[in-house]
Coordinates of C-alpha atoms in Angstrom, one line a residue:
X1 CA 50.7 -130.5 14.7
X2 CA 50.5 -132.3 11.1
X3 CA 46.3 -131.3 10.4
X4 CA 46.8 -133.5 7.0
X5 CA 47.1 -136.7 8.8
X6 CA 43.6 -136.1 10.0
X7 CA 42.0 -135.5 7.2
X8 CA 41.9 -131.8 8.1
X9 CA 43.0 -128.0 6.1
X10 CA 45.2 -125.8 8.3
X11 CA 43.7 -122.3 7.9
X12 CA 46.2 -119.9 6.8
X13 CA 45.0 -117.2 9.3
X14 CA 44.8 -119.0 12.5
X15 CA 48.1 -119.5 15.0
X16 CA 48.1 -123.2 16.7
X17 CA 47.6 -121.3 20.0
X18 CA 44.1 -119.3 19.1
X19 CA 40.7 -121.0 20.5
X20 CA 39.5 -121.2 16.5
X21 CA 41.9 -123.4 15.7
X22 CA 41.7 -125.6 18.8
X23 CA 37.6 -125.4 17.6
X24 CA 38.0 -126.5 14.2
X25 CA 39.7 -129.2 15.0
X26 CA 37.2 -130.4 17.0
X27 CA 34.6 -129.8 14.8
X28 CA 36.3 -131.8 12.3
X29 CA 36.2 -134.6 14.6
X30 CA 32.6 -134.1 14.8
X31 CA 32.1 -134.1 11.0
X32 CA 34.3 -137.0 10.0
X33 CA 34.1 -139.3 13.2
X34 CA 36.5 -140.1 16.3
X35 CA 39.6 -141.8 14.2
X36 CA 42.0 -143.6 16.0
X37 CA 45.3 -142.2 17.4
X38 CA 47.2 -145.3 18.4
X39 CA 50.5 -146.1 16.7
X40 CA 50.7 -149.3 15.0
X41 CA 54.1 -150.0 15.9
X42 CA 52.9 -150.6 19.2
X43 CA 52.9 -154.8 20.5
X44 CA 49.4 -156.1 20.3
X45 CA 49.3 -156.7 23.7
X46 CA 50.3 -152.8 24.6
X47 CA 48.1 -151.7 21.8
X48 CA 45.0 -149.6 24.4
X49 CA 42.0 -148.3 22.0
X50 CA 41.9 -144.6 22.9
X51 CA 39.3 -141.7 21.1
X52 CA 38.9 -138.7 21.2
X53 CA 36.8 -136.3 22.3
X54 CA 34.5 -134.6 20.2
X55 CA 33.3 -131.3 21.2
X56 CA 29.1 -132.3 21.5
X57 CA 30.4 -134.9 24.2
X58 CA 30.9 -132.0 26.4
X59 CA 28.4 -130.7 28.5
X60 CA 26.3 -128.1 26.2
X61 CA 25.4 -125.6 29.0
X62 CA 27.7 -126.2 31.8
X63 CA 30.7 -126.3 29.8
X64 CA 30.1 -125.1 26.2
X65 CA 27.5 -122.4 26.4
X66 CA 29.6 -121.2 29.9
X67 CA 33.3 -121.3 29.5
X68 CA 34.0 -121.5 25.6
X69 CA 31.6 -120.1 23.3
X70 CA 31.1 -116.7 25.5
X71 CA 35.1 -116.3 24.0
X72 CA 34.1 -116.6 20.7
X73 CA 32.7 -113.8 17.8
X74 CA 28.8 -114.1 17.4
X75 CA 29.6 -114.3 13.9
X76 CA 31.5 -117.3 14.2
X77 CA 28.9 -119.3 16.8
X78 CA 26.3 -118.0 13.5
X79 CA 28.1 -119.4 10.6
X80 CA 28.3 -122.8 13.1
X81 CA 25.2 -124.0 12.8
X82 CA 25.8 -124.8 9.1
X83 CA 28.0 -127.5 10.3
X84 CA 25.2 -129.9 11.4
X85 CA 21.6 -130.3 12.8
X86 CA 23.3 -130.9 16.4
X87 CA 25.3 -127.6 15.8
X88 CA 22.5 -125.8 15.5
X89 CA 20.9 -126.8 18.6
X90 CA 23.8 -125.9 20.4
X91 CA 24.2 -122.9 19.2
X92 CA 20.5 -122.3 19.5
X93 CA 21.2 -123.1 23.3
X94 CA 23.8 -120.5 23.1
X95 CA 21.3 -117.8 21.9
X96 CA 18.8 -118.1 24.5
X97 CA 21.3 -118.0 27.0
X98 CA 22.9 -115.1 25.8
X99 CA 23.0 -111.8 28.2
X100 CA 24.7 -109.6 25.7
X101 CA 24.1 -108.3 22.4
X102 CA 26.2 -105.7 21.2
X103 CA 28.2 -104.4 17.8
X104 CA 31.6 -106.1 19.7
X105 CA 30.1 -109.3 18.7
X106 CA 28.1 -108.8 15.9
X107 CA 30.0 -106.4 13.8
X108 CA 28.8 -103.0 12.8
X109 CA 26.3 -103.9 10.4
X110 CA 23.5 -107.0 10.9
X111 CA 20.5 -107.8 8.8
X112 CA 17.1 -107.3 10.7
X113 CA 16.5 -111.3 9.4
X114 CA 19.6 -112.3 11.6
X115 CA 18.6 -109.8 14.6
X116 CA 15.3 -111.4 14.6
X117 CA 16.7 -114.9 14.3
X118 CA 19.5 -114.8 17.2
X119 CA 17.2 -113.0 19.8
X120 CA 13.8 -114.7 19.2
X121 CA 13.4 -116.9 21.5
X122 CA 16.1 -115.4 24.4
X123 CA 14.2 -114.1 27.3
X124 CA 17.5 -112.9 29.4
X125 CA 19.3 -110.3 28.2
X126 CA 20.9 -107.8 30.3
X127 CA 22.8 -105.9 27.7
X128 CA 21.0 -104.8 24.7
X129 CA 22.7 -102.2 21.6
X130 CA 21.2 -101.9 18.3
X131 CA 23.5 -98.9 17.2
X132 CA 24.5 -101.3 14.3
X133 CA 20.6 -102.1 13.3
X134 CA 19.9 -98.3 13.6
X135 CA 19.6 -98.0 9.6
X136 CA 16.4 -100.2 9.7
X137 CA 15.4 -101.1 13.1
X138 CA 11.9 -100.4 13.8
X139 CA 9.3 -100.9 16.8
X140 CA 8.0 -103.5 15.4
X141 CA 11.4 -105.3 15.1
X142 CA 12.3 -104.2 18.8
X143 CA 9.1 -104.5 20.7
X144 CA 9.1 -108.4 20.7
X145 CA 12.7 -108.7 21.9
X146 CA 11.9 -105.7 24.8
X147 CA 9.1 -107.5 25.8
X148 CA 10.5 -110.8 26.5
X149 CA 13.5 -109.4 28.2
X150 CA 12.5 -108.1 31.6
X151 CA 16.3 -108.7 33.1
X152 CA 17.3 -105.6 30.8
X153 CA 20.0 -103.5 32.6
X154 CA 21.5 -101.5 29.9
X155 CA 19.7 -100.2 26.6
X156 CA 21.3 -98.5 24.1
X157 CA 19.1 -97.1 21.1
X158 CA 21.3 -94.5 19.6
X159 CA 20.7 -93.0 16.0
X160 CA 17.5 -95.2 15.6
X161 CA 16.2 -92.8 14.1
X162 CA 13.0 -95.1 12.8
X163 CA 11.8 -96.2 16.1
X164 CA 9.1 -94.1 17.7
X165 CA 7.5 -93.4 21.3
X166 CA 6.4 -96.7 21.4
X167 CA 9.8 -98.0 21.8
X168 CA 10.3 -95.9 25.4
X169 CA 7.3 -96.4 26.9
X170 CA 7.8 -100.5 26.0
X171 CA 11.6 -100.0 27.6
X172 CA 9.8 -98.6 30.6
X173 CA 7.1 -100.8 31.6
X174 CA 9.2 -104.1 30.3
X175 CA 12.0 -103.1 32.0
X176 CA 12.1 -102.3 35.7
X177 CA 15.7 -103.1 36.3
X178 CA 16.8 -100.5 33.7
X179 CA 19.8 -98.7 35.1
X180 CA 21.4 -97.4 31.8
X181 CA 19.6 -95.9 28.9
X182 CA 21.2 -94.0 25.6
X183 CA 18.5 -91.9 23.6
X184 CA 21.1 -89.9 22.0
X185 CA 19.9 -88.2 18.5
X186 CA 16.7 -89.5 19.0
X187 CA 14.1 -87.1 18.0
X188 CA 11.0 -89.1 18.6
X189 CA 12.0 -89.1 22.3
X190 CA 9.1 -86.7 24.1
X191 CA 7.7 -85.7 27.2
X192 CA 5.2 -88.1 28.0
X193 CA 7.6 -91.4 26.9
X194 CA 10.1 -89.8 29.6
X195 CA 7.7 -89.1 32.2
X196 CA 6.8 -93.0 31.3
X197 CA 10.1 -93.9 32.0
X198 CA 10.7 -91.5 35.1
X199 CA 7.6 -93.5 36.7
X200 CA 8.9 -97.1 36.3
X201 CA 12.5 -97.3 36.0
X202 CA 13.4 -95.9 39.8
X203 CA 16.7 -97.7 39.4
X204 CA 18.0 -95.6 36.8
X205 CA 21.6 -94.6 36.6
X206 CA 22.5 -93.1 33.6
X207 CA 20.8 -91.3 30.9
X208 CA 21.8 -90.1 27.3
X209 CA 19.3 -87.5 26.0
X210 CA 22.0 -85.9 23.4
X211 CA 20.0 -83.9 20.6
X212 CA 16.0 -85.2 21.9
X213 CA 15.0 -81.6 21.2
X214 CA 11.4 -82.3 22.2
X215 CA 12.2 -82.3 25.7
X216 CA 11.8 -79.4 27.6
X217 CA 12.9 -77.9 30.9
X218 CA 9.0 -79.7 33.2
X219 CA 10.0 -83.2 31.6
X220 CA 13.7 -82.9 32.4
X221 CA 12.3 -81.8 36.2
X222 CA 10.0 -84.5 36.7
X223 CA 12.4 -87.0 35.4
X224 CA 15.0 -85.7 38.3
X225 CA 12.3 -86.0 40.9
X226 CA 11.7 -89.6 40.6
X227 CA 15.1 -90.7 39.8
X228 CA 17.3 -89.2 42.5
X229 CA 20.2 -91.5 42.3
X230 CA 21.2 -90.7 38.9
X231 CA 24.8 -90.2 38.4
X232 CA 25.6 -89.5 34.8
X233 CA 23.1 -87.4 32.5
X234 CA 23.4 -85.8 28.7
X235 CA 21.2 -83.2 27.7
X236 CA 23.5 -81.6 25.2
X237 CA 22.5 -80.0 22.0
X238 CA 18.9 -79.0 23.3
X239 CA 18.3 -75.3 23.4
X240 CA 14.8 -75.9 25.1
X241 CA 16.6 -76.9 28.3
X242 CA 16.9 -73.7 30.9
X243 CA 18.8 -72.7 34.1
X244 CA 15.3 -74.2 35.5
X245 CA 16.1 -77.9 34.7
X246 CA 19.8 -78.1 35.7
X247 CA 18.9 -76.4 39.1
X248 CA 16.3 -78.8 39.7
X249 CA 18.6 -81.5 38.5
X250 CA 21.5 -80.4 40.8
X251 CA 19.1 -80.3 43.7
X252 CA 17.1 -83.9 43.3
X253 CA 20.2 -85.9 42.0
X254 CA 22.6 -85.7 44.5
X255 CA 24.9 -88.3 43.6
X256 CA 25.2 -86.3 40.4
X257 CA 28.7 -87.2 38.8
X258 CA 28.8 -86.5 34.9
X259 CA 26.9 -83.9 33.3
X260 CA 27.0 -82.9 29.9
X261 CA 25.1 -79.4 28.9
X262 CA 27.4 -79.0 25.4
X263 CA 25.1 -76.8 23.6
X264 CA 22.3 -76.0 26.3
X265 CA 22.6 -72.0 25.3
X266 CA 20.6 -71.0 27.8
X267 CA 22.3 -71.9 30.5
X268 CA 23.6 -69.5 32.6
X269 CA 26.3 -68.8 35.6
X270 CA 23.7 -69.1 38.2
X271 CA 22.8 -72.6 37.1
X272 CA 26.4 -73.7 37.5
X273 CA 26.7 -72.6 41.0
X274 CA 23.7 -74.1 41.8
X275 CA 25.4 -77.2 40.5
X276 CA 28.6 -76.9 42.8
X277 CA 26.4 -76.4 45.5
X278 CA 23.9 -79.4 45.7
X279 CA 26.3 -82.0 43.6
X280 CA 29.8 -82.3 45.7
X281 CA 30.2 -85.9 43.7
X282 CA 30.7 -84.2 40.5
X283 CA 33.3 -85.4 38.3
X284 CA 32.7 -83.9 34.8
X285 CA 30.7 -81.2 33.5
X286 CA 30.6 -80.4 29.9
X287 CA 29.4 -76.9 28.9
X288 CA 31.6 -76.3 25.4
X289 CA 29.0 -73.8 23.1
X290 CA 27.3 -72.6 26.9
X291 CA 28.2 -68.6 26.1
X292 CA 26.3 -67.5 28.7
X293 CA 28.6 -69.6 31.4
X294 CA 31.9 -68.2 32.4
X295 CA 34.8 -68.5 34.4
X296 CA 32.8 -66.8 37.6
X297 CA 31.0 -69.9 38.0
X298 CA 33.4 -72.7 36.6
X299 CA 36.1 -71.5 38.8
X300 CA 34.6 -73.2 41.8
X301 CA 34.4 -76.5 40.2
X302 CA 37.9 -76.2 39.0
X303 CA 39.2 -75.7 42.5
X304 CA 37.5 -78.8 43.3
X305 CA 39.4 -81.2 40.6
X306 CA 35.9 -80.8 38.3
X307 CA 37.2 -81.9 35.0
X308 CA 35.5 -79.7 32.5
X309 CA 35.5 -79.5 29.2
X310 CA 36.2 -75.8 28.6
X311 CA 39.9 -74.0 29.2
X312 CA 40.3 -71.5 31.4
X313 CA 40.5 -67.6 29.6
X314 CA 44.2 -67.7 30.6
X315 CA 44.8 -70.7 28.8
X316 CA 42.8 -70.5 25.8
X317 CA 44.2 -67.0 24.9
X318 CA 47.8 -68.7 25.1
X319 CA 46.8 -71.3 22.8
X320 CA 45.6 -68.2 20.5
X321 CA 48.6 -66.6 21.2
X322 CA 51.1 -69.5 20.0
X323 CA 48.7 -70.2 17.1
X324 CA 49.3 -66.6 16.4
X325 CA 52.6 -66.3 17.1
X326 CA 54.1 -69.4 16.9
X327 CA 54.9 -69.0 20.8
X328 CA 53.5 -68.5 24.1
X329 CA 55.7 -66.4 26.5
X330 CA 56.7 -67.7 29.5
X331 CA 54.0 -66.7 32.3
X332 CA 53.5 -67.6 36.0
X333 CA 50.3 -68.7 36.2
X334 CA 50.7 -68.6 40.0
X335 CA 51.2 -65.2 40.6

């Protein structure tokens, strides 16, 4: 298509076929006018007025907000409302309609004065990640946008390092729907928050509690008594956590699936049977650093297709060997 006889700049790093470019070309229509696109050469009496169709013609939310901006970078939909006062309703109307916010759209870096501005007035999120606000995030920039978001499925607060109790115990009672939560390397995570969280969020699913080394082995109990169909749970890199907790885990959570223990040095063998007795839905353990778990008890979940994150002694010490060596001799590991 020739863009210069509209009055239009081709941009050098968008293909005719990409949504963008179909976009921009709209939007020029909506900044210079509806021109029109019949020849001249045609008779006068064939000569039939035609326009075309600017892009705020169409239906904002049944069309717009619903079937082509939700294919489009946040970033992009942002920059839009620069265009035009009627751009930046529409793309208002795309923000409070907007049921996920995550680093895919937003890039992996946003200031907290666009954070605040996209989500202040949505009230129907489902998927909510500030891993890329984790720098600067604080309660006081997350509690508004918890609050009005009771729909909230999946949380993810990874690394934010500057939020504090608060933050949990507002997830909790905000969110009752809350089936997937990531904590992971978040210190300020204690006993009393999870307990907070054990008691309201019964729908729970999946839990990351990576490196929260307040937690002990009674908070890590209660929280498998009240939320029995958990399926996927972290406690890695916690040395407070005790054959006690996993047992208790293994026998409340029986749809138990993926458990990750890297680093939980007290752990023991007995706690891993106890795990292949009570959890026959397990799918993946992860007990890498766990010295005081051996082969005696990870054989049984090996037999059963467990996928675990350790090598058998076998294998590891022909892996040694070739690194060694420079080989492996040929062995029958079926004998």
């Amino acid at each position: 298509m020739d863009r210069s006889a509209d009055g239009g700049s081709e941009s050098p790093h968008q293909s005719p076929d990409e949504p963008v470019s179909c976009l921009s070309v709209m939007i020029n229509n909506n900044v210079h006018g509806p021109q029109d696109s019949v020849s001249m050469d045609q008779k006068p009496d064939e000569r039939v007025q035609s326009h075309r169709c600017e892009l705020l013609d169409l239906p904002w939310e049944d069309v717009l907000v619903s079937h082509v901006f939700c294919h489009l970078p946040l970033r992009l939909l942002v920059s839009l409302q620069r265009v035009s006062k009627s751009f930046r309703s529409l793309i208002q109307v795309y923000l409070d309609n907007c049921r996920t916010f995550d680093p895919a759209q937003t890039g992996p870096h946003i200031p907290r004065e666009a954070f605040c501005s996209i989500l202040r007035h949505n009230q129907v999120l489902q998927h909510l990640s500030v891993t890329n606000c984790s720098d600067w995030i604080t309660d006081t920039d997350l509690l508004p946008v918890i609050g009005q978001n009771q729909q909230l499925q999946h949380v993810d607060l990874r690394g934010c390092a500057q939020l504090s109790r608060r933050a949990l115990v507002a997830v909790s009672l905000s969110c009752p729907r809350l089936q997937h939560l990531s904590l992971a390397h978040c210190e300020w995570v204690d006993s009393l928050a999870l307990r907070s969280l054990a008691d309201h969020c019964p729908m729970l699913r999946s839990l990351d509690l990576t490196a929260c080394r307040q937690l002990k082995d009674p908070a890590v109990c209660y929280l498998a008594g009240k939320c029995p169909e958990l399926r996927a749970l972290s406690v890695a890199v916690n040395a407070n956590i005790t054959d006690t907790a996993v047992e208790e885990v293994a026998k409340k959570c029986r749809e138990m699936e993926r458990l990750d223990l890297t680093g939980c040095l007290r752990v023991r063998n007995e706690a891993i049977r106890t795990l292949a007795e009570y959890c026959p839905k397990l799918q993946s353990l992860k007990v890498n650093h766990c010295h005081n778990v051996t082969e005696s008890s990870l054989g049984v979940l090996r037999r059963r297709n467990v996928e675990i994150d350790v090598e058998p002694p076998l294998q590891r010490a022909l892996v040694l060997l070739q690194d060694v060596v420079g080989f492996a001799p040929f062995i029958n590991l079926q004998i």
